[in-house]
XYZ file of C-alpha atoms in Angstrom:
465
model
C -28.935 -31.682 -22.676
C -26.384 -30.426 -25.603
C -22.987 -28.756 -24.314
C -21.448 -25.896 -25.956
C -17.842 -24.938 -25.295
C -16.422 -21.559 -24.627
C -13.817 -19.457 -23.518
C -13.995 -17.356 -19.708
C -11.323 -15.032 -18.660
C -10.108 -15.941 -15.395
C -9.357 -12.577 -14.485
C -12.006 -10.393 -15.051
C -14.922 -14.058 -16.057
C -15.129 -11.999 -19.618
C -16.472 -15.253 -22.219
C -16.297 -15.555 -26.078
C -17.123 -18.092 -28.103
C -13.253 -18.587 -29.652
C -9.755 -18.598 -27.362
C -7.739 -15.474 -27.821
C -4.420 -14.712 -25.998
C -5.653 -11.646 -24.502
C -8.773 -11.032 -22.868
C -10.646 -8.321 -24.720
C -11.895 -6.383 -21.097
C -8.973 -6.628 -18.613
C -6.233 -6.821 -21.447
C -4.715 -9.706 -19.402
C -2.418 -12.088 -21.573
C -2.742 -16.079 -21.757
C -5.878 -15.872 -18.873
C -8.349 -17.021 -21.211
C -9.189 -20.490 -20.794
C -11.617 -23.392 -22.256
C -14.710 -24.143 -20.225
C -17.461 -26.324 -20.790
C -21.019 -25.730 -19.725
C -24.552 -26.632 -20.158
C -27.102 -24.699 -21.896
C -30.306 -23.759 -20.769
C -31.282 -22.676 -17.027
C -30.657 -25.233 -14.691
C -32.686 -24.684 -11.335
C -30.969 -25.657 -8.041
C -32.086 -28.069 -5.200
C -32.256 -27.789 -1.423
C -29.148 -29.307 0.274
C -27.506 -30.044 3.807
C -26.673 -26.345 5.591
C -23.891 -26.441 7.755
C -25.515 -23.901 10.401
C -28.750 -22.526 10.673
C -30.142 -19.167 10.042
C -30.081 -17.309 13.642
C -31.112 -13.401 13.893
C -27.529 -11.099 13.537
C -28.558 -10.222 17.053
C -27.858 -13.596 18.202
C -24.491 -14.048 16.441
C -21.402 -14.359 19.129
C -18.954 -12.051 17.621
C -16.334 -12.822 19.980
C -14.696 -15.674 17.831
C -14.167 -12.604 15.477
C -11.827 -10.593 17.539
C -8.344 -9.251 16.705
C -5.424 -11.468 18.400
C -2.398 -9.544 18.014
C 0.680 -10.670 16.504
C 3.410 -9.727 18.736
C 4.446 -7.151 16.248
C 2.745 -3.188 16.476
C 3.198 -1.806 13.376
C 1.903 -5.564 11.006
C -1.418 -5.045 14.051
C -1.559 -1.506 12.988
C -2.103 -2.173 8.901
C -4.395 -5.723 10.175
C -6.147 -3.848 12.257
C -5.373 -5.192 16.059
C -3.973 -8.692 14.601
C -5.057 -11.645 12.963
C -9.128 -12.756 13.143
C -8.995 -16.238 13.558
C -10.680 -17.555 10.220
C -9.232 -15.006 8.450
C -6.723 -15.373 5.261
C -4.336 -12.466 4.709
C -2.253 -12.298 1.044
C 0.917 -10.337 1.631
C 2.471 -9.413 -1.683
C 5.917 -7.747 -2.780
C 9.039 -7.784 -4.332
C 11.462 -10.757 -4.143
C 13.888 -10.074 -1.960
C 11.982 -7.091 -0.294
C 11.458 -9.233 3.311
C 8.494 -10.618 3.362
C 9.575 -13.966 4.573
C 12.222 -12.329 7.454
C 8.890 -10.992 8.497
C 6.342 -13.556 8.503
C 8.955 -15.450 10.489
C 9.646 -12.884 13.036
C 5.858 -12.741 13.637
C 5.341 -16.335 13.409
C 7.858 -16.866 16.038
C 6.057 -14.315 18.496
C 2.744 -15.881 17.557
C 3.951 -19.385 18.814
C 4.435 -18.210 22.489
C -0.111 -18.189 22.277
C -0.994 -20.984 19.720
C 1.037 -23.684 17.395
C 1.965 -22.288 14.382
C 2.646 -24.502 11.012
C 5.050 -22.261 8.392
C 5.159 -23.909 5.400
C 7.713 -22.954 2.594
C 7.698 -23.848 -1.260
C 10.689 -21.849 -2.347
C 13.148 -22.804 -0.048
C 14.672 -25.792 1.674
C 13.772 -26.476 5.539
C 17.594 -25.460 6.023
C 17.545 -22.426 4.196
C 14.430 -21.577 6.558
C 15.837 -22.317 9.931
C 19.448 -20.210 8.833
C 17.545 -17.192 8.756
C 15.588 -18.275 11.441
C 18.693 -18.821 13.622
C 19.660 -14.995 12.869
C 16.971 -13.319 12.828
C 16.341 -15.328 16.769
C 12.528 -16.840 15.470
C 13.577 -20.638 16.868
C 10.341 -21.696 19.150
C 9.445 -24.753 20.229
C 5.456 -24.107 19.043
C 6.631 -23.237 15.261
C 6.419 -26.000 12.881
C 8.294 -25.548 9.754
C 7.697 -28.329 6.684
C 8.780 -27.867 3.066
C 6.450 -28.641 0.507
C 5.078 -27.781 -2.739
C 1.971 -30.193 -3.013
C -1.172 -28.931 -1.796
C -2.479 -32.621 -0.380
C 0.833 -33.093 1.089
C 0.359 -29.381 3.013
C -3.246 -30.759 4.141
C -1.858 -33.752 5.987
C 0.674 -31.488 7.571
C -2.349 -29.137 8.957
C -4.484 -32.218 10.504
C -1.213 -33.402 11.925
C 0.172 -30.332 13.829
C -3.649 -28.618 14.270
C -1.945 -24.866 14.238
C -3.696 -21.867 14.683
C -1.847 -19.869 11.958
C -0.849 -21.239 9.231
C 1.695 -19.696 6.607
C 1.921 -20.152 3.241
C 5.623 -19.015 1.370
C 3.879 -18.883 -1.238
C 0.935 -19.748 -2.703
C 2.466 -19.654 -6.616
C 4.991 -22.889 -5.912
C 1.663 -25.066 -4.343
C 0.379 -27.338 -6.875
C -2.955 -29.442 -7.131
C -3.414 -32.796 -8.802
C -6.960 -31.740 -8.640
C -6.181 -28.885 -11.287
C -4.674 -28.290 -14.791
C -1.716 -26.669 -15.541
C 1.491 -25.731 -13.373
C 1.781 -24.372 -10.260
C 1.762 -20.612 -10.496
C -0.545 -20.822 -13.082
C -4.310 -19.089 -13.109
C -6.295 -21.943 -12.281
C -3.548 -24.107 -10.023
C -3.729 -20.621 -7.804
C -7.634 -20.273 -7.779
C -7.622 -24.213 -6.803
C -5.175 -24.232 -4.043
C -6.355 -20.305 -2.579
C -9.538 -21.791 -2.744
C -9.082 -24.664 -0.894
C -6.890 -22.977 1.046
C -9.656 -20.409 2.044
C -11.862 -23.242 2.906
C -9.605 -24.894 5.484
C -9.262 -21.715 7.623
C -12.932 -20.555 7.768
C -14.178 -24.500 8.442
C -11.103 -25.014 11.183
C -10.856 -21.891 12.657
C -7.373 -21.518 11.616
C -5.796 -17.754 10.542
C -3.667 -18.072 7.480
C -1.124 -16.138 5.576
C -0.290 -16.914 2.092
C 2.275 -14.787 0.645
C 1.664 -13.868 -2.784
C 4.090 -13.021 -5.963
C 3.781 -9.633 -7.962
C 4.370 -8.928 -11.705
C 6.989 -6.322 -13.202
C 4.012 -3.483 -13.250
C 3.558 -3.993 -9.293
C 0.014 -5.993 -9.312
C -0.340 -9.043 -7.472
C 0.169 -12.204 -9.988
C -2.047 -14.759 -10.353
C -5.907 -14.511 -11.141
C -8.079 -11.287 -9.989
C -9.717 -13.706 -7.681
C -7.490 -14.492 -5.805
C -7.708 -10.973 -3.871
C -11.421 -11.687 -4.006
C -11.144 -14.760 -2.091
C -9.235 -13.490 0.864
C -9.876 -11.402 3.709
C -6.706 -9.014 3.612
C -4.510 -7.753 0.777
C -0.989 -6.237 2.149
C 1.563 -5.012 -0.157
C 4.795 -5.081 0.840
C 6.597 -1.796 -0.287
C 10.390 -0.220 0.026
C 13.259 0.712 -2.015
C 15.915 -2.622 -1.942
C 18.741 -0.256 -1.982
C 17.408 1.212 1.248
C 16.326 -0.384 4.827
C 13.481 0.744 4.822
C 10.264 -1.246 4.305
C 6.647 -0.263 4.635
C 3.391 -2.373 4.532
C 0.151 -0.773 3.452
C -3.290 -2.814 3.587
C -5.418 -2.472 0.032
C -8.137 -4.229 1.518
C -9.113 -5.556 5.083
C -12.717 -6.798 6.198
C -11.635 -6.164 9.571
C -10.193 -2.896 10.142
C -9.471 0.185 7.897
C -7.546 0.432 4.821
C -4.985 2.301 3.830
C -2.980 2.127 6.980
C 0.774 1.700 6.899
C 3.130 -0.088 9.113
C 6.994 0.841 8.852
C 10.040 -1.262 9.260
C 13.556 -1.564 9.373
C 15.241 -4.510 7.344
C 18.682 -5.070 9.000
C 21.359 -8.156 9.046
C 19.737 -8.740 12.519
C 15.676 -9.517 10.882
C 13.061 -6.611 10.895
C 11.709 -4.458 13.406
C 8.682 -2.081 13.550
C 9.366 1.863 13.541
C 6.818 3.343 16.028
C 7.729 6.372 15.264
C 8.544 7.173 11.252
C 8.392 11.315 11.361
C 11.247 12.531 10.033
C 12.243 9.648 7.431
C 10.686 10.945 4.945
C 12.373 14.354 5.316
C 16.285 15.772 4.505
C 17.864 17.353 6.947
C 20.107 20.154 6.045
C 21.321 23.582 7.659
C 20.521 25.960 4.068
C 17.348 25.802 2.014
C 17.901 24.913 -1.355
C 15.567 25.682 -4.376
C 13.310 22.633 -5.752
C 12.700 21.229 -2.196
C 9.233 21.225 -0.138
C 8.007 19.666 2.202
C 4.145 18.182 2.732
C 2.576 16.149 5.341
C 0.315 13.128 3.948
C -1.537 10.946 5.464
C -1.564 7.057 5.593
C -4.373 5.713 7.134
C -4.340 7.527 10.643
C -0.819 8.233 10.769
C -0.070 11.865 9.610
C 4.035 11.304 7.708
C 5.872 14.959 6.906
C 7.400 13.939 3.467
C 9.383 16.086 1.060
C 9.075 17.015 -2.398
C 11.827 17.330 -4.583
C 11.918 18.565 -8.184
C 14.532 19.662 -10.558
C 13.925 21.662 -13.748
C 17.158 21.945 -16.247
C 17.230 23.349 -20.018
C 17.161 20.486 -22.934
C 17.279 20.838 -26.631
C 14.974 18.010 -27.398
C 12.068 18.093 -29.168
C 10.786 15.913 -26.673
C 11.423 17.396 -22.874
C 11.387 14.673 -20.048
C 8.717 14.144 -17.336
C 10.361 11.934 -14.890
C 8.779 10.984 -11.109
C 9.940 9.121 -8.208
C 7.533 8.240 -6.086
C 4.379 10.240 -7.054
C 2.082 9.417 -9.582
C 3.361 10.787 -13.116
C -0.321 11.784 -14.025
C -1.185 14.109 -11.610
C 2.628 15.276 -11.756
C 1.689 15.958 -15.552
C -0.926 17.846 -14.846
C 0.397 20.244 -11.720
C 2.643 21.201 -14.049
C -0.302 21.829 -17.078
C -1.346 24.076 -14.127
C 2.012 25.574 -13.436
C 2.455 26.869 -17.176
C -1.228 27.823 -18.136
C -1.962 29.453 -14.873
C 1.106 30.851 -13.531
C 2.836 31.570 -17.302
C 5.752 29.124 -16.318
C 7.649 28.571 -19.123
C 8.554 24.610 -19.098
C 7.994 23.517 -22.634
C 12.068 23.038 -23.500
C 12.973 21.776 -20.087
C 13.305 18.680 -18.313
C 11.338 18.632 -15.198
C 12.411 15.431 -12.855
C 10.507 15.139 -9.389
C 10.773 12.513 -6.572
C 10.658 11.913 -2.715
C 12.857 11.516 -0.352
C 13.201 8.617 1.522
C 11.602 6.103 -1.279
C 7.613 6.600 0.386
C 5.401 6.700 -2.513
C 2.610 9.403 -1.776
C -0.916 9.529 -3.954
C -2.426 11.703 -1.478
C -4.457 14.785 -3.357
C -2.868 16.808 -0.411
C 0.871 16.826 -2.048
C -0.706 18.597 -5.797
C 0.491 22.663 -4.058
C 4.391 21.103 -2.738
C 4.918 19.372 -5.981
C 3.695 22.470 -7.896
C 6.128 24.979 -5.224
C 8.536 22.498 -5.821
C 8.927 22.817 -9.686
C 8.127 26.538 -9.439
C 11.284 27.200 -6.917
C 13.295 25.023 -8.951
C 12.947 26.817 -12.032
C 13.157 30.502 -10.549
C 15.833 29.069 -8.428
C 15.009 30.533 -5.375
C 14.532 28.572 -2.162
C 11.248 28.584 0.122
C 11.831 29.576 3.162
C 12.686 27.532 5.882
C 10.251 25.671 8.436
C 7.390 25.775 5.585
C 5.273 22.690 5.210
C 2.378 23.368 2.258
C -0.465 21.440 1.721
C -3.309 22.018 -0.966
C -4.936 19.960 -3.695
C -4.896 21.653 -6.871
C -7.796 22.105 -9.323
C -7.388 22.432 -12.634
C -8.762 26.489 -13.376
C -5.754 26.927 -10.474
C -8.047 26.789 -6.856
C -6.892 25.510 -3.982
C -9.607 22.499 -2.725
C -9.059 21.883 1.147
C -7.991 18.531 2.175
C -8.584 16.066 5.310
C -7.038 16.052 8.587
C -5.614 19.474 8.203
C -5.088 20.055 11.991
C -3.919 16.640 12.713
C -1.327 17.340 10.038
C -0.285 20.292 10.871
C -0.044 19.023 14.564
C 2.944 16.953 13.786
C 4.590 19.408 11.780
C 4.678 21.643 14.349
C 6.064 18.828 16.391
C 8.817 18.094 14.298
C 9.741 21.810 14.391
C 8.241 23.497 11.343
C 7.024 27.039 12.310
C 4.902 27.926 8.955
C 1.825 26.262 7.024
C 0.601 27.133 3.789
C -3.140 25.198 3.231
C -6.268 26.234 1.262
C -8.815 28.603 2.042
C -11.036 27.307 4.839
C -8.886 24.517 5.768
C -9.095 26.608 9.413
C -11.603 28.448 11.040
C -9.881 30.763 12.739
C -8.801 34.582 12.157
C -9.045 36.418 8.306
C -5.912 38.741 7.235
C -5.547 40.832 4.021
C -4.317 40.259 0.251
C -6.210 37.634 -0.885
C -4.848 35.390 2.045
C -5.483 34.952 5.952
C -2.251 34.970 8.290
C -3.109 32.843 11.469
C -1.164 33.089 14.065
C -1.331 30.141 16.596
C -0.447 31.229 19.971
C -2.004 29.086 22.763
C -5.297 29.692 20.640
C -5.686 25.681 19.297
C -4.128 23.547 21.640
C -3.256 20.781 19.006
C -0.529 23.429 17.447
C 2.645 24.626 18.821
C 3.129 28.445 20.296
C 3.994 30.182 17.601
C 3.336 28.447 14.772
C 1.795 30.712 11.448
C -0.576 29.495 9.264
C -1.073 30.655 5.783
C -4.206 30.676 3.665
C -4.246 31.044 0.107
C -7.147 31.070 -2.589
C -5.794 29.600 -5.807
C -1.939 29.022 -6.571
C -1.401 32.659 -7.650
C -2.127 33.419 -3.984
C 0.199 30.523 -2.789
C 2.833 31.646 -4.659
C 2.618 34.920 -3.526
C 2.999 34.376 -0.062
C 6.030 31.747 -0.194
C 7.872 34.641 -2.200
């Protein structure tokens, strides 16, 4: 039967008939690559199964249960620990402490099964230096350095571990594959051989994963395909602290964050992370507001900070830290058509505090109070937390979890709430508004503690005023 060559992405599997350097549907530079198949409709034979078909009823789900890794917050974001089987791709910055964790956990790990860590960027030395002060030395963790991936096979059927860690999957290399290591089809042939050995052995694996400039996780789009869980490893360098948020997990929910402190001494899990995200000051000061979002099941007070100073450029600047610069863009669309704000020759900079990065719809009404103190210059009051998604004719859209939120506010000593229309069902006041006041009423809130509703941002505005 005649071949025909073409061309497949090995991102997104677009084809065409000639190579290009960028694939024309992801937009994904030098992943287009030469294939060669058969034409025609080939139809496939009956082979060898490896199990047979058994009603779901029947299958023993126990082999599929959480064991936890020694560390709370990385069981939070898996979900109870790791699934034996499963393959979990941990992503982030260099330098950002990814490998001071996985070592930390893979030490804690070894006191219930052998564990094999495996390094391609460093040295065995360089390894067991951190390991010696960060305290991860156990007698049941293997360490080997290599970069080959037949070599890393012999050390698996040698030592038999139960978790196996990869650091990383970019510096393995196959002789089975084209190309360099790092390189879109050496990473789909070792993750996929890699994937293979845990599911047919049992064995949970870890393979930590390099990211480009724009954040994304490099290497081919399968890659996160193949494996079970995707965590991305998040923080501000210049800072200590580190979060770890899972993008996808077959075994637990998504979402979910797990927050650290990076010291001198290794990384350790903050049970509690309610106030980090927060200044702490005496005065209020215009351009400052604080929200409460939510990540995963963990309700985090955060605050917004914005800052809104006269240019004479043509051009004004939109600067963000932390928030996403779209909806940011168009809060403040809102801000000027709806409430007549006058921003057009002013620079309007907003950003967190803390370095958390919040995309929750929930944080649209502080980032909009925000900008709108900062310009008038006027402070909100003190102990307000606002919360609100913003539409674009100016309504207020209730969000999620609005108790549970407001719960630890009140917790952390905030005595006011300003949320949408309907967000609670309790009590209606006057002007445009309802006034709640919590006294003993809910038993989730505080004694006390006043809760604001407003309509549309006109009434919002109104009532922090």
């Amino acid at each position: 039967m005649a071949k025909k060559v073409g061309y497949r992405c090995g991102e997104c599997g677009w084809q065409t008939a000639k190579w290009v350097g960028r694939c024309g549907e992801c937009q994904a530079w030098g992943t287009v690559e030469e294939e060669s198949a058969r034409s025609g409709v080939t139809v496939a034979t009956g082979g060898a199964v490896s199990a047979p078909a058994v009603p779901i009823g029947q299958v023993k789900a126990e082999v599929a249960h959480a064991r936890s890794t020694g560390v709370p917050e990385l069981d939070r974001v898996l979900g109870g620990g790791l699934v034996p089987g499963a393959v979990v791709l941990l992503a982030g910055e260099p330098g950002i402490g990814k490998s001071t964790l996985l070592l930390e956990a893979a030490s804690k790990i070894a006191n219930q099964q052998t564990v094999l860590y495996v390094t391609g960027e460093e040295s065995a030395a360089q390894v067991r230096v951190r390991a010696d002060r960060i305290g991860a030395i156990h007698d049941a963790l293997y360490l080997a350095a290599e970069t080959d991936l037949s070599a890393l096979v012999t050390h698996v059927e040698k030592v038999q571990p139960g978790l196996l860690v990869v650091d990383s999957v970019q510096t393995i290399g196959s002789a089975q594959a084209t190309g360099v290591p790092g390189g879109v089809t050496q990473v789909r042939e070792v993750a996929g051989n890699l994937v293979r050995m845990a599911k047919e052995r049992g064995m949970s694996t870890v393979l930590v994963g390099h990211v480009t400039k724009e954040g994304s996780i490099a290497g081919p789009r399968t890659l996160e395909h193949l494996v079970d869980v995707v965590l991305h490893f998040e923080g501000d360098r210049h800072s200590r602290l580190r979060m770890v948020r899972a993008v996808k997990n077959r075994y637990g929910p998504v979402d979910e964050v797990g927050c650290f402190d990076l010291h001198e001494g290794g990384i350790e899990g903050i049970t509690d992370a309610s106030g980090l995200f927060v200044s702490h000051r005496t005065e209020p000061v215009p351009g400052t507001c604080v929200t409460v979002t939510m990540e995963g099941t963990r309700p985090l007070p955060a605050e917004v900070q914005a800052l809104v100073a006269r240019t004479e450029a043509q051009q004004p600047r939109r600067s963000s830290s932390g928030l996403d610069p779209y909806r940011v863009t168009m809060v403040l669309a809102v801000l000027e058509r709806r409430l007549n704000a006058k921003l057009g020759g002013c620079d309007v900079f907003t950003a967190t505090v803390g370095g958390i990065k919040l995309s929750d719809p929930a944080i649209d009404l502080s980032v909009m109070l925000a900008v709108a103190s900062a310009a008038g210059d006027r402070a909100l009051p003190p102990g307000l937390v606002v919360l609100g998604e913003v539409g674009l004719a100016g309504e207020l859209r209730p969000v999620r979890d609005v108790r549970r939120r407001l719960s630890e506010a009140a917790r952390l000593g905030f005595t006011r709430a300003l949320v949408p229309m309907g967000s609670l069902d309790v009590g209606k006041g006057r002007g445009g508004g309802s006034l709640v006041r919590v006294n003993g009423h809910a038993a989730s809130f505080a004694p006390g503690f006043d809760v604001v509703e407003a309509e549309n941002v006109w009434d919002a505005l109104t009532h922090v005023t």
